[in-house]
Short mmCIF file of C-alpha atoms in Angstrom, two decimals:
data_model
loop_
_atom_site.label_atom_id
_atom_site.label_comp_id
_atom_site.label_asym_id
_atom_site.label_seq_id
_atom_site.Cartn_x
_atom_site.Cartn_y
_atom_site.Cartn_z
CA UNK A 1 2.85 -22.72 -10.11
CA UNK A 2 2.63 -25.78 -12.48
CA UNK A 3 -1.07 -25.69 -12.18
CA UNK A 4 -1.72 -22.28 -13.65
CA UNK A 5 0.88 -23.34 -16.37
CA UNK A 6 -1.47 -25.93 -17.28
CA UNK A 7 -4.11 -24.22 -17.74
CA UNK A 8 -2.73 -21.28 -19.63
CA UNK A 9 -1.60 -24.19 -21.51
CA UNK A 10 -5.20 -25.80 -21.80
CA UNK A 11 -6.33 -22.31 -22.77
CA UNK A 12 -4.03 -21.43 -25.96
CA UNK A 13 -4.63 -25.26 -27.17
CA UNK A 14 -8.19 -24.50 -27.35
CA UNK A 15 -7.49 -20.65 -28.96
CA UNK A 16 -4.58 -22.24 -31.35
CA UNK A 17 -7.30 -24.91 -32.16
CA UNK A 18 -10.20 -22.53 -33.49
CA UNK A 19 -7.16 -20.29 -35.04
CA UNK A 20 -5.90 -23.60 -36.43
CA UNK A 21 -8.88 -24.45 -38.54
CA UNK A 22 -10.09 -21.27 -39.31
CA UNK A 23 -6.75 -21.09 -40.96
CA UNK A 24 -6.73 -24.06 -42.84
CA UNK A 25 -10.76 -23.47 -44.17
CA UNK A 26 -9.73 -20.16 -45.71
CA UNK A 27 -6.60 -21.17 -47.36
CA UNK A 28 -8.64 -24.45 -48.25
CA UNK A 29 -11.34 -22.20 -49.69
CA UNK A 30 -9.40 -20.18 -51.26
CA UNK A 31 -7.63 -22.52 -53.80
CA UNK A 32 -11.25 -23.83 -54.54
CA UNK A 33 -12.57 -20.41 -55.25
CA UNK A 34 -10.12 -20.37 -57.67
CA UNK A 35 -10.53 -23.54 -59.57
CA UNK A 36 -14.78 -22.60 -59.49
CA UNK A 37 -13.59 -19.01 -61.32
CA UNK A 38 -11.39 -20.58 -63.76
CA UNK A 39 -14.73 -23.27 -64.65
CA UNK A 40 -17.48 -19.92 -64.65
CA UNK A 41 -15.12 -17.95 -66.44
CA UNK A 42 -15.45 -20.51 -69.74
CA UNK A 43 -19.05 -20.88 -69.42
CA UNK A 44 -20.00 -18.20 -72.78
CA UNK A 45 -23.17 -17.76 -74.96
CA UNK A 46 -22.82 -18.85 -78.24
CA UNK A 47 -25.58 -18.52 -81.01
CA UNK A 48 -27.96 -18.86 -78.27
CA UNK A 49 -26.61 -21.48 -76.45
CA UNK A 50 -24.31 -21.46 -73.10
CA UNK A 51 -20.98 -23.52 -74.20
CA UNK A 52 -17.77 -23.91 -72.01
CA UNK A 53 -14.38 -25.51 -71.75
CA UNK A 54 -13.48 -26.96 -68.72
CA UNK A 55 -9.66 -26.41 -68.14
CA UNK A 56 -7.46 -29.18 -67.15
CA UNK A 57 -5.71 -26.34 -65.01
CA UNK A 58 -8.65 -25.63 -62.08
CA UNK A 59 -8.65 -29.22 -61.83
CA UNK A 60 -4.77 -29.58 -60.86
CA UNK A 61 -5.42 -26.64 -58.30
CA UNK A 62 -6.81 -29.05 -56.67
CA UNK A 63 -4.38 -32.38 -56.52
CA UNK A 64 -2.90 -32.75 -53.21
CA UNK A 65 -1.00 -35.83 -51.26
CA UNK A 66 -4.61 -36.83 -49.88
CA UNK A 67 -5.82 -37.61 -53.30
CA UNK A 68 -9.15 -36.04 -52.41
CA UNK A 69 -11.89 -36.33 -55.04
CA UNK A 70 -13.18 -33.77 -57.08
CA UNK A 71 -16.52 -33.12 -58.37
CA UNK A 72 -18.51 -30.37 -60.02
CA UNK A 73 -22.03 -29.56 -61.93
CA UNK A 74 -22.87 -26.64 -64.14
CA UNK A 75 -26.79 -26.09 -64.77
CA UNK A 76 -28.67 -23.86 -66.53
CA UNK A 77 -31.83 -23.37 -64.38
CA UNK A 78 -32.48 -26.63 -63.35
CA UNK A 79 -31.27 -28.47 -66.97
CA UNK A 80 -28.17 -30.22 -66.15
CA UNK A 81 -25.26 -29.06 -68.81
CA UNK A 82 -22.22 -31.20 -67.29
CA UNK A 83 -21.10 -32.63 -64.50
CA UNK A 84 -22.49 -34.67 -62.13
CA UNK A 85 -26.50 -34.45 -61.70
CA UNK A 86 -26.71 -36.12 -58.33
CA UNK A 87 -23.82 -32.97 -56.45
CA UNK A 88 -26.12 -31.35 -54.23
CA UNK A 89 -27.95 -28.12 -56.04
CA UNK A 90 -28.78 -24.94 -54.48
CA UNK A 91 -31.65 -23.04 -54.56
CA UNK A 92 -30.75 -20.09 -57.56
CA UNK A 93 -32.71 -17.33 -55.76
CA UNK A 94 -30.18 -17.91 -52.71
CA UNK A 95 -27.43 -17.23 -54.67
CA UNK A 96 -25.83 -13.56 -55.37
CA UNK A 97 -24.32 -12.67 -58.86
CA UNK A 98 -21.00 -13.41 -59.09
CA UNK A 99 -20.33 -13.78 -55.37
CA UNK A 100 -19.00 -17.35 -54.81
CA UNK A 101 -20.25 -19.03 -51.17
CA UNK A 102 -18.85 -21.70 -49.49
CA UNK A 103 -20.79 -24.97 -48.05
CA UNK A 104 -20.90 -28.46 -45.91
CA UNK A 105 -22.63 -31.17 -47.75
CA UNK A 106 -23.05 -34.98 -47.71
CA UNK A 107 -22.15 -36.51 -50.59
CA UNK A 108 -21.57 -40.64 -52.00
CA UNK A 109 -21.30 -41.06 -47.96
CA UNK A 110 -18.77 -38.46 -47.53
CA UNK A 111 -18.30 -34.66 -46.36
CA UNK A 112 -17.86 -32.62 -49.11
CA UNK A 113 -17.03 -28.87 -49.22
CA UNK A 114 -18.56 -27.27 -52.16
CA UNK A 115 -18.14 -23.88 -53.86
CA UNK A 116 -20.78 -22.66 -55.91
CA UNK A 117 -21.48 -19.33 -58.24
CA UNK A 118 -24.41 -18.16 -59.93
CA UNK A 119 -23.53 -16.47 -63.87
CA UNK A 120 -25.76 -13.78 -65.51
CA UNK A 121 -25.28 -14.62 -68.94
CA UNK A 122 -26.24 -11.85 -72.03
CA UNK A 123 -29.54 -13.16 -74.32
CA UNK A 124 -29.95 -16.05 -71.49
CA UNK A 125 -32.75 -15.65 -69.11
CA UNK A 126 -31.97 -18.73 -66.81
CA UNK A 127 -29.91 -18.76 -64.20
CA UNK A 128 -26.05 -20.71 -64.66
CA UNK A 129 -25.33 -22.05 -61.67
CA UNK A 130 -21.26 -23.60 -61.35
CA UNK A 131 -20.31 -25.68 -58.55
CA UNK A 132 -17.09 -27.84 -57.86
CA UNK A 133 -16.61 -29.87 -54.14
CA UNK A 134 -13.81 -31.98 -52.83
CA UNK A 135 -13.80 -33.93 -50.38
CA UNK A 136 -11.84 -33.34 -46.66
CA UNK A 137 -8.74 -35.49 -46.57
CA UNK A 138 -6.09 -32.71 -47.10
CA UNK A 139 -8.12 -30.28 -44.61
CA UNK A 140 -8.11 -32.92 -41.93
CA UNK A 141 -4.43 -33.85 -42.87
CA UNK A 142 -3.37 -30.45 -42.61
CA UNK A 143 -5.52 -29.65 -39.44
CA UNK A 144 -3.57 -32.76 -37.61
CA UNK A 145 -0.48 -31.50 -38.32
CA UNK A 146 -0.80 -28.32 -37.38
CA UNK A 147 -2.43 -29.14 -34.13
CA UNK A 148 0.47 -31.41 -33.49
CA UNK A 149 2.81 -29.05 -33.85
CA UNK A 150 1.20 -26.44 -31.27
CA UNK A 151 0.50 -29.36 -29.05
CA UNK A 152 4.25 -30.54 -29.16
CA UNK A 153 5.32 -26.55 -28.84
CA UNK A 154 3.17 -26.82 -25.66
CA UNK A 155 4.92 -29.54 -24.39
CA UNK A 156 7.97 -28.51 -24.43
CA UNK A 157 7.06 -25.40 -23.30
CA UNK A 158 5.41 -26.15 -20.65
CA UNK A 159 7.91 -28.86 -19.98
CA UNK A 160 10.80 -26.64 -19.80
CA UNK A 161 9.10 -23.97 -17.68
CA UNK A 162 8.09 -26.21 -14.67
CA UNK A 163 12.31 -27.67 -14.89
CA UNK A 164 13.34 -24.21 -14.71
CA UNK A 165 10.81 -22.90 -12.30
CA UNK A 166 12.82 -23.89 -9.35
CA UNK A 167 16.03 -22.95 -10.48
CA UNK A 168 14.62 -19.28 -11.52
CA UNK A 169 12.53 -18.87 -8.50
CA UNK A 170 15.76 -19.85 -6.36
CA UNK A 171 17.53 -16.79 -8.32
CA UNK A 172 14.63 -14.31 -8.07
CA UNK A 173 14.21 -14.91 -3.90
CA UNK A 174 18.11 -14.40 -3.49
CA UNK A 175 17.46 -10.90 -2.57
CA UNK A 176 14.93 -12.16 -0.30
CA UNK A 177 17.37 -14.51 1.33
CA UNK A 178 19.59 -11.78 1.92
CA UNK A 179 17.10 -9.87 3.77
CA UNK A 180 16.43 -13.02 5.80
CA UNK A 181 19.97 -13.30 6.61
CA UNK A 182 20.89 -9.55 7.52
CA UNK A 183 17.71 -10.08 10.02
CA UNK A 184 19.48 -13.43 11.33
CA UNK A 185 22.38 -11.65 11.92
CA UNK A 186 21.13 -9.52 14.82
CA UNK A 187 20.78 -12.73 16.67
CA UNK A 188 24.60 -12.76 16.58
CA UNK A 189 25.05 -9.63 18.84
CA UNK A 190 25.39 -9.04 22.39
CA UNK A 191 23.28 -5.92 22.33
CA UNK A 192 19.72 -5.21 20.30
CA UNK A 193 20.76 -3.75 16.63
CA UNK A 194 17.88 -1.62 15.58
CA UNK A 195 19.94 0.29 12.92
CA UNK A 196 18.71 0.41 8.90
CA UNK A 197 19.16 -3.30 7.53
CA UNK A 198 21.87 -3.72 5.02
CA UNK A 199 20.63 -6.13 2.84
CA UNK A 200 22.44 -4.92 -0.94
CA UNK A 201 20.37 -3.60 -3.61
CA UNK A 202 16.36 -4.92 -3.50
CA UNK A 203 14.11 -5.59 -6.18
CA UNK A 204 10.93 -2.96 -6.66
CA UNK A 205 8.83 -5.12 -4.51
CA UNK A 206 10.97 -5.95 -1.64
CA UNK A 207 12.16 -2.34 -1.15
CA UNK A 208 8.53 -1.28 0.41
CA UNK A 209 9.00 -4.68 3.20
CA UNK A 210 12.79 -3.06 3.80
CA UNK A 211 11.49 0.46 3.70
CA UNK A 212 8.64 -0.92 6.45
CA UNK A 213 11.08 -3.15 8.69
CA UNK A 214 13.61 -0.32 8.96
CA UNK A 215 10.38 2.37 9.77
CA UNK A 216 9.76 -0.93 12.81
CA UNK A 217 13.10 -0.91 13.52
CA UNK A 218 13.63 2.51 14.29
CA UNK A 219 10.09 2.72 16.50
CA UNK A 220 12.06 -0.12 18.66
CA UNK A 221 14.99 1.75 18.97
CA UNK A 222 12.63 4.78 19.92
CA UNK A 223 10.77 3.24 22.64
CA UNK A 224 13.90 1.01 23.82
CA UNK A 225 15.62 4.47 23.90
CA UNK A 226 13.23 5.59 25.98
CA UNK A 227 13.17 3.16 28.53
CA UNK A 228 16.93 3.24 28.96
CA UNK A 229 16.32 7.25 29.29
CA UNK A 230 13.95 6.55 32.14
CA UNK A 231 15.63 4.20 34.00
CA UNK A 232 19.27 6.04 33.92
CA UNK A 233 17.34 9.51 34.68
CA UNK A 234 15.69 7.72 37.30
CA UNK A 235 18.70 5.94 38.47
CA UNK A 236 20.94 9.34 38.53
CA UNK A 237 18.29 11.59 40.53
CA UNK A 238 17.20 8.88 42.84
CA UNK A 239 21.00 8.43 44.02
CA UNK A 240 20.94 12.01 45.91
CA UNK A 241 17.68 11.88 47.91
CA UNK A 242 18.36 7.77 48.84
CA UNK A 243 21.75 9.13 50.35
CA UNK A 244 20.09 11.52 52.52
CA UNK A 245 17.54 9.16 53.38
CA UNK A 246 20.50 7.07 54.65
CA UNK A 247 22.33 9.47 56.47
CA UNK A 248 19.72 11.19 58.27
CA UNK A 249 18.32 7.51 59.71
CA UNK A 250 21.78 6.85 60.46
CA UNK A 251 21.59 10.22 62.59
CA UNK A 252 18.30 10.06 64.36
CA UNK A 253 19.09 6.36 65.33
CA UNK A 254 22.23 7.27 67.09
CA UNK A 255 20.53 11.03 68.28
CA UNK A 256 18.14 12.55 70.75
CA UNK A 257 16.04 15.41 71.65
CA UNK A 258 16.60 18.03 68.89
CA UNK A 259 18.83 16.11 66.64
CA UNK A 260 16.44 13.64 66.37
CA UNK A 261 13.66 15.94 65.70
CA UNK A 262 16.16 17.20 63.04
CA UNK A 263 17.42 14.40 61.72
CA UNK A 264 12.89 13.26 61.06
CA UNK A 265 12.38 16.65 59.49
CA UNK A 266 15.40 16.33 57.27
CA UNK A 267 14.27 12.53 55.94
CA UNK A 268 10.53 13.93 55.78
CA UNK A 269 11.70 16.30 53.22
CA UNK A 270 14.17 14.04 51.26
CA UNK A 271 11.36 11.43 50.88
CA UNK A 272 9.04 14.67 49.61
CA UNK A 273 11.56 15.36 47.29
CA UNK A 274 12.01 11.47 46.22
CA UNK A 275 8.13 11.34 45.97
CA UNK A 276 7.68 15.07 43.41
CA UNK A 277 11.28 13.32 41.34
CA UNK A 278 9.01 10.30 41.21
CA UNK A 279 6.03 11.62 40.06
CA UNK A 280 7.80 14.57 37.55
CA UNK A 281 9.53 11.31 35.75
CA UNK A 282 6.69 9.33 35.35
CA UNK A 283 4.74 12.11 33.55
CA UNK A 284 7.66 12.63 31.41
CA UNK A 285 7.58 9.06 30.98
CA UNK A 286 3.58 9.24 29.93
CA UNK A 287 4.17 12.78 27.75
CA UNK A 288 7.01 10.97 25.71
CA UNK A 289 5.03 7.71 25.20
CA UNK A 290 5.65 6.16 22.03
CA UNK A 291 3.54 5.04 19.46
CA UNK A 292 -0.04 5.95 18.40
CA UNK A 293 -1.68 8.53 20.26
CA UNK A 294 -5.18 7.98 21.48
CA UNK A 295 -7.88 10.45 19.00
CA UNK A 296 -7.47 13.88 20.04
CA UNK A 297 -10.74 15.18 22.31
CA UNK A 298 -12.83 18.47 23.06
CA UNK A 299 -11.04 20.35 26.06
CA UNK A 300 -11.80 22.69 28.17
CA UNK A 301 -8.82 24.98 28.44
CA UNK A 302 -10.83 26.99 31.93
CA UNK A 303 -12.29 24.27 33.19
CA UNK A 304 -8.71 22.21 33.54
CA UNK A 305 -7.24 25.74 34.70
CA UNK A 306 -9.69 25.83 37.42
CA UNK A 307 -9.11 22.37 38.18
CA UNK A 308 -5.30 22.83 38.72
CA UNK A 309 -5.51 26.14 40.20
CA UNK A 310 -8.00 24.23 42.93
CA UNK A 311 -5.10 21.22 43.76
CA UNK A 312 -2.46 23.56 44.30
CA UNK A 313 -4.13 26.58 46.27
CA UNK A 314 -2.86 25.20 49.46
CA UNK A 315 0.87 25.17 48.02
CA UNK A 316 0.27 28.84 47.14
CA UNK A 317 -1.12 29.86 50.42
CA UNK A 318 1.79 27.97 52.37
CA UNK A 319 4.38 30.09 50.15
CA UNK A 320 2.56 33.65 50.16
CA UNK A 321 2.03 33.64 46.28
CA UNK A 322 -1.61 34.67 44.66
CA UNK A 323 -2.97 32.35 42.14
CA UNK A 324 -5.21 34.08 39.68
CA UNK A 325 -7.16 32.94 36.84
CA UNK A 326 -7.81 35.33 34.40
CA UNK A 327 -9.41 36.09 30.55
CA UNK A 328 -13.29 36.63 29.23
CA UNK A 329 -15.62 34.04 30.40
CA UNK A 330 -17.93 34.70 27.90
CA UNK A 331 -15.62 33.02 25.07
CA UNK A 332 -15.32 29.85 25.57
CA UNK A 333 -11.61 28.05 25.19
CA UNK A 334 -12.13 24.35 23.69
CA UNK A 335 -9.05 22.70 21.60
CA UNK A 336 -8.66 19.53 20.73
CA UNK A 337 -6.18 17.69 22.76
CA UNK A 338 -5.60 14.84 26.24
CA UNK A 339 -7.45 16.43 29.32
CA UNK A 340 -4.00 14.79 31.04
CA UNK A 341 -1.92 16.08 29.33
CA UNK A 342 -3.03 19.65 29.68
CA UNK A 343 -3.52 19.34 33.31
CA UNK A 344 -0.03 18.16 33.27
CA UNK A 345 1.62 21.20 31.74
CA UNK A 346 -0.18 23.57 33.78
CA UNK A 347 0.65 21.77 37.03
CA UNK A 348 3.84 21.93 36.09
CA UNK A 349 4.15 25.68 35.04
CA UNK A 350 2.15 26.75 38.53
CA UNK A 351 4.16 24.60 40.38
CA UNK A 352 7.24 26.42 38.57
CA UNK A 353 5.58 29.68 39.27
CA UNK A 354 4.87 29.23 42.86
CA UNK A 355 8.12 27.63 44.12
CA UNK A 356 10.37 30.30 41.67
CA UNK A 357 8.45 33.20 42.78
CA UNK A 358 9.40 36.15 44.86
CA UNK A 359 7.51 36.23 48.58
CA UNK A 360 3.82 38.00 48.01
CA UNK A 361 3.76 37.44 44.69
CA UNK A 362 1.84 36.63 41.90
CA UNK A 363 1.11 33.49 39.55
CA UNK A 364 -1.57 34.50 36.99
CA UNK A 365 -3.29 31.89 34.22
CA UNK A 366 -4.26 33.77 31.27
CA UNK A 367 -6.88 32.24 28.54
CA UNK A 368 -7.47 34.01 25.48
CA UNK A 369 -8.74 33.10 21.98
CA UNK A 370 -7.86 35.03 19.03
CA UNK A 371 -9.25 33.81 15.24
CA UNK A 372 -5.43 32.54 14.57
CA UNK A 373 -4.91 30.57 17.58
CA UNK A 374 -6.07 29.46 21.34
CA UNK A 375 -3.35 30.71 24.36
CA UNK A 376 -2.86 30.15 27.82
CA UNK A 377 -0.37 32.51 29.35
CA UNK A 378 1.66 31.32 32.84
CA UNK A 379 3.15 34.65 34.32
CA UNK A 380 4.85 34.66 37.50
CA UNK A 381 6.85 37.57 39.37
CA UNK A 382 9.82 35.50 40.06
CA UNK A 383 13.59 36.44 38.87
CA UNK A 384 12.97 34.61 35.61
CA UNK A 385 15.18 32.78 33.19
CA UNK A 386 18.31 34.94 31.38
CA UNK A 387 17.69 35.20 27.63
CA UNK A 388 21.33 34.05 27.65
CA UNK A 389 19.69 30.65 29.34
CA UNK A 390 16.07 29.95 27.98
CA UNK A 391 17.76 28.30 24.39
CA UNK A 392 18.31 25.30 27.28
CA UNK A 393 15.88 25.50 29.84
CA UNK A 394 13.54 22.98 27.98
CA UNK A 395 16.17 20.49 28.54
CA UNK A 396 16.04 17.18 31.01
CA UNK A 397 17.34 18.51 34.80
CA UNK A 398 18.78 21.40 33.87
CA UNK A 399 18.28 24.33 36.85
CA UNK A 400 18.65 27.32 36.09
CA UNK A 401 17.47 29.02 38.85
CA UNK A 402 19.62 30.51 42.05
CA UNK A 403 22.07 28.08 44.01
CA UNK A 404 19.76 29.03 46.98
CA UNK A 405 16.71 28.41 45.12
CA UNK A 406 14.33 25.74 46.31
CA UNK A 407 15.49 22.11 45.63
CA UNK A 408 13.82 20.79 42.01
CA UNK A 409 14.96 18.05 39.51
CA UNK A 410 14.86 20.26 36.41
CA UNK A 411 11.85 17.98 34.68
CA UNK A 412 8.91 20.42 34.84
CA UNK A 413 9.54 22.60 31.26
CA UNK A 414 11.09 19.20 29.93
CA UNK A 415 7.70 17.49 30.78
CA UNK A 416 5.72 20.74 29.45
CA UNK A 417 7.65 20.88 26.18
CA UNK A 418 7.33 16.70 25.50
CA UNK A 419 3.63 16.84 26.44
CA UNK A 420 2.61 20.01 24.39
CA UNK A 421 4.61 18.01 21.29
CA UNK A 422 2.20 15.31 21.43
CA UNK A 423 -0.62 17.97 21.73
CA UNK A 424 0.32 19.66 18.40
CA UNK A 425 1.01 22.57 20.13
CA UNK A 426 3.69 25.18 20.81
CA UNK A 427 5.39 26.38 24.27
CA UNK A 428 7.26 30.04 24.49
CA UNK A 429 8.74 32.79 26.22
CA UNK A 430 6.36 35.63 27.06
CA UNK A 431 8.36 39.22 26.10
CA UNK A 432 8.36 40.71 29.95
CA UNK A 433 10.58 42.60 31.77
CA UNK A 434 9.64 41.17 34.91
CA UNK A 435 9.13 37.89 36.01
CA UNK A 436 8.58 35.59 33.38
CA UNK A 437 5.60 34.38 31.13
CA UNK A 438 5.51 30.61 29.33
CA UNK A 439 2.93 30.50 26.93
CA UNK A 440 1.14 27.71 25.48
CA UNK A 441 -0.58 27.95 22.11
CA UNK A 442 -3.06 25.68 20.12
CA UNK A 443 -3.69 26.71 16.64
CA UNK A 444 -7.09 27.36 15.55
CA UNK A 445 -9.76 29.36 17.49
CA UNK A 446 -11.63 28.39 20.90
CA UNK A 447 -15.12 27.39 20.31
#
């Protein structure tokens, strides 16, 4: 930071230097305008012949400590009245009326500064031309001085700034320090701390980095909650089916015959039901994935209905329940959203429709596309969810179905509900008196 002081230095020498002897030339110029006025102002006409008086007085304007000479000519045209003949003359016709101007010369081997007025005098047809010069001591003198004095300011200036720049950059960082140290501190505990850093009061330009590490922060705590989520969801729903996995090899190694055959069937369907838990908590694993989603695509709302519809038809068939897709194939149902994802929820509300549903009944898909919005209706003829109930059925395992309902881990409208969050879109309750309906809306209209 000392170099830019420098040169900020460098430049205001150079500035103060120009200012400097501008300065000094006008107030120079000025007290020698006024000794050439008082000199023109004595130059008169008398009986037909220009007289003056030079006064002792525009002479002492011009004593200074330098001693500087003085000299001066007054002509009339180019006849010499008084003064000295060899001070450079000016050409009269480049000379205004009364309007002093100011000149560099050479003169007796030394610069000069001369003023010079032309006088229109009554009954006088020739030009008067005045002129008085000094020479440049004082100028210079006073030029040095002044230029000492802003280099000296400089000095110490500049001097002082680069002594205190450590001390004041120590002080200005201390709030930086702090925020270094309340970040250290985490080390110190036995568990991640992804809370809001406490840090004291910020300047204006560290508040957007604390404003930033906190938003980081709390995405780590997000995704760390998440994984902790998993694992002791997985953990608590994997303990039931392991146990009967146990058991029932316990029993068909010491059995025969039918128990045997029992005992097979029973650990057949436990691992089925490990394998669905499984796969139900992985999705909701992928639907509640943190951080930047990938750019939202074109999708096909029929084609992916077809496409689930197709996997589970055999599930349908083995429990007596009628898939049908319905809605008007000539409008076409594309939203923006994951092709996964989508297949996702409707697995998971068919598979919800088929294993809740009464025997010989019905699970319908139902695509429709209105100018508000883009809907695909999931209506089964199942005993449904209470209204009393639905406020929590969204919720991780909860069942609400019959004790002697078929076995489930309560995941599927969880997994529906996380996904269609990450799709933009909404998930209801259909208004039916029998059965229920779960409907799934994108805003915007199918195209």
């Amino acid at each position: 930071m000392v170099g830019p002081l420098l040169l900020a230095a460098v430049v205001i020498g150079v500035l103060g230097a120009t200012l400097i002897a501008d300065v000094v030339r006008r107030t120079s110029d000025r007290v020698l305008g006024g000794a050439l006025g008082a000199i023109a102002e004595t130059v008169q006409v008398e009986r037909g012949e220009v007289t003056l008086d030079l006064p002792a007085a525009a002479f002492g304007m011009l004593e200074n400590g330098e001693r500087d000479n003085v000299y001066y000519r007054i002509a009339v045209g180019g006849e010499l009245l008084t003064g000295y003949a060899d001070l450079p003359a000016p050409d009269p016709a480049t000379l205004a009326v009364d309007v002093p101007r100011y000149r560099f010369a050479r003169y007796r081997d030394q610069d000069v500064r001369i003023a010079e007025v032309r006088r229109a005098l009554p009954r006088i047809d020739r030009p008067v031309i005045v002129q008085i010069a000094e020479t440049l001591d004082n100028r210079s003198a006073l030029n040095r001085r002044l230029m000492l004095a802003l280099l000296v300011g400089e000095c110490v200036l500049v001097g002082a700034a680069a002594l205190l720049l450590r001390p004041a950059l120590g002080w200005s960082l201390r709030p930086l320090a702090r925020l270094r140290g309340a970040v250290e501190a985490r080390d110190e505990h036995a568990r991640p701390d992804f809370s809001p850093l406490d840090a004291g009061p910020l300047p204006s330009e560290l508040r957007p980095l604390a404003r930033a590490f906190d938003r980081l922060l709390a995405q780590l705590d997000t995704a760390t909650s998440g994984v902790r989520r998993f694992t002791a969801d997985a953990s608590h729903q994997m303990r039931t089916p392991l146990s009967v996995l146990k058991v029932q090899l316990a029993l068909a190694r010491r059995g025969s015959g039918p128990e045997r055959t029992e005992a097979l069937d029973e650990i057949a369907d436990a691992a089925t039901r490990l394998e669905r838990l499984v796969t139900q908590l992985l999705a909701l694993a992928r639907a509640e994935e943190a951080g930047v989603s990938a750019p939202l695509e074109a999708v096909d709302l029929r084609e992916v209905a077809a496409a689930v519809i197709t996997r589970q038809f055999g599930q349908a068939v083995d429990a007596g329940i009628d898939l049908v897709l319905e809605g008007d194939e000539t409008v076409a149902a594309i939203v923006p959203g994951h092709r996964t994802l989508i297949f996702e929820i409707l697995s998971n509300l068919i598979d919800n429709g088929i294993r809740y549903n009464r025997p010989g009944g019905t699970v319908s898909v139902t695509i429709a596309a209105t100018p508000s919005a883009t809907t695909v209706a999931v209506a089964d003829d199942g005993p449904g969810i209470p209204l009393a109930h639905r406020d929590t059925a969204f919720d991780r395992f909860v069942r609400l179905g019959p004790g002697s309902g078929p076995d489930g881990s309560g995941l599927g409208l969880a997994i529906v509900r996380s996904a269609a969050t990450r799709l933009n879109a909404t998930v209801s309750f259909g208004d039916v008196d029998v059965g229920l309906t779960i409907i799934l809306r994108f805003a915007g209209v199918g195209t």
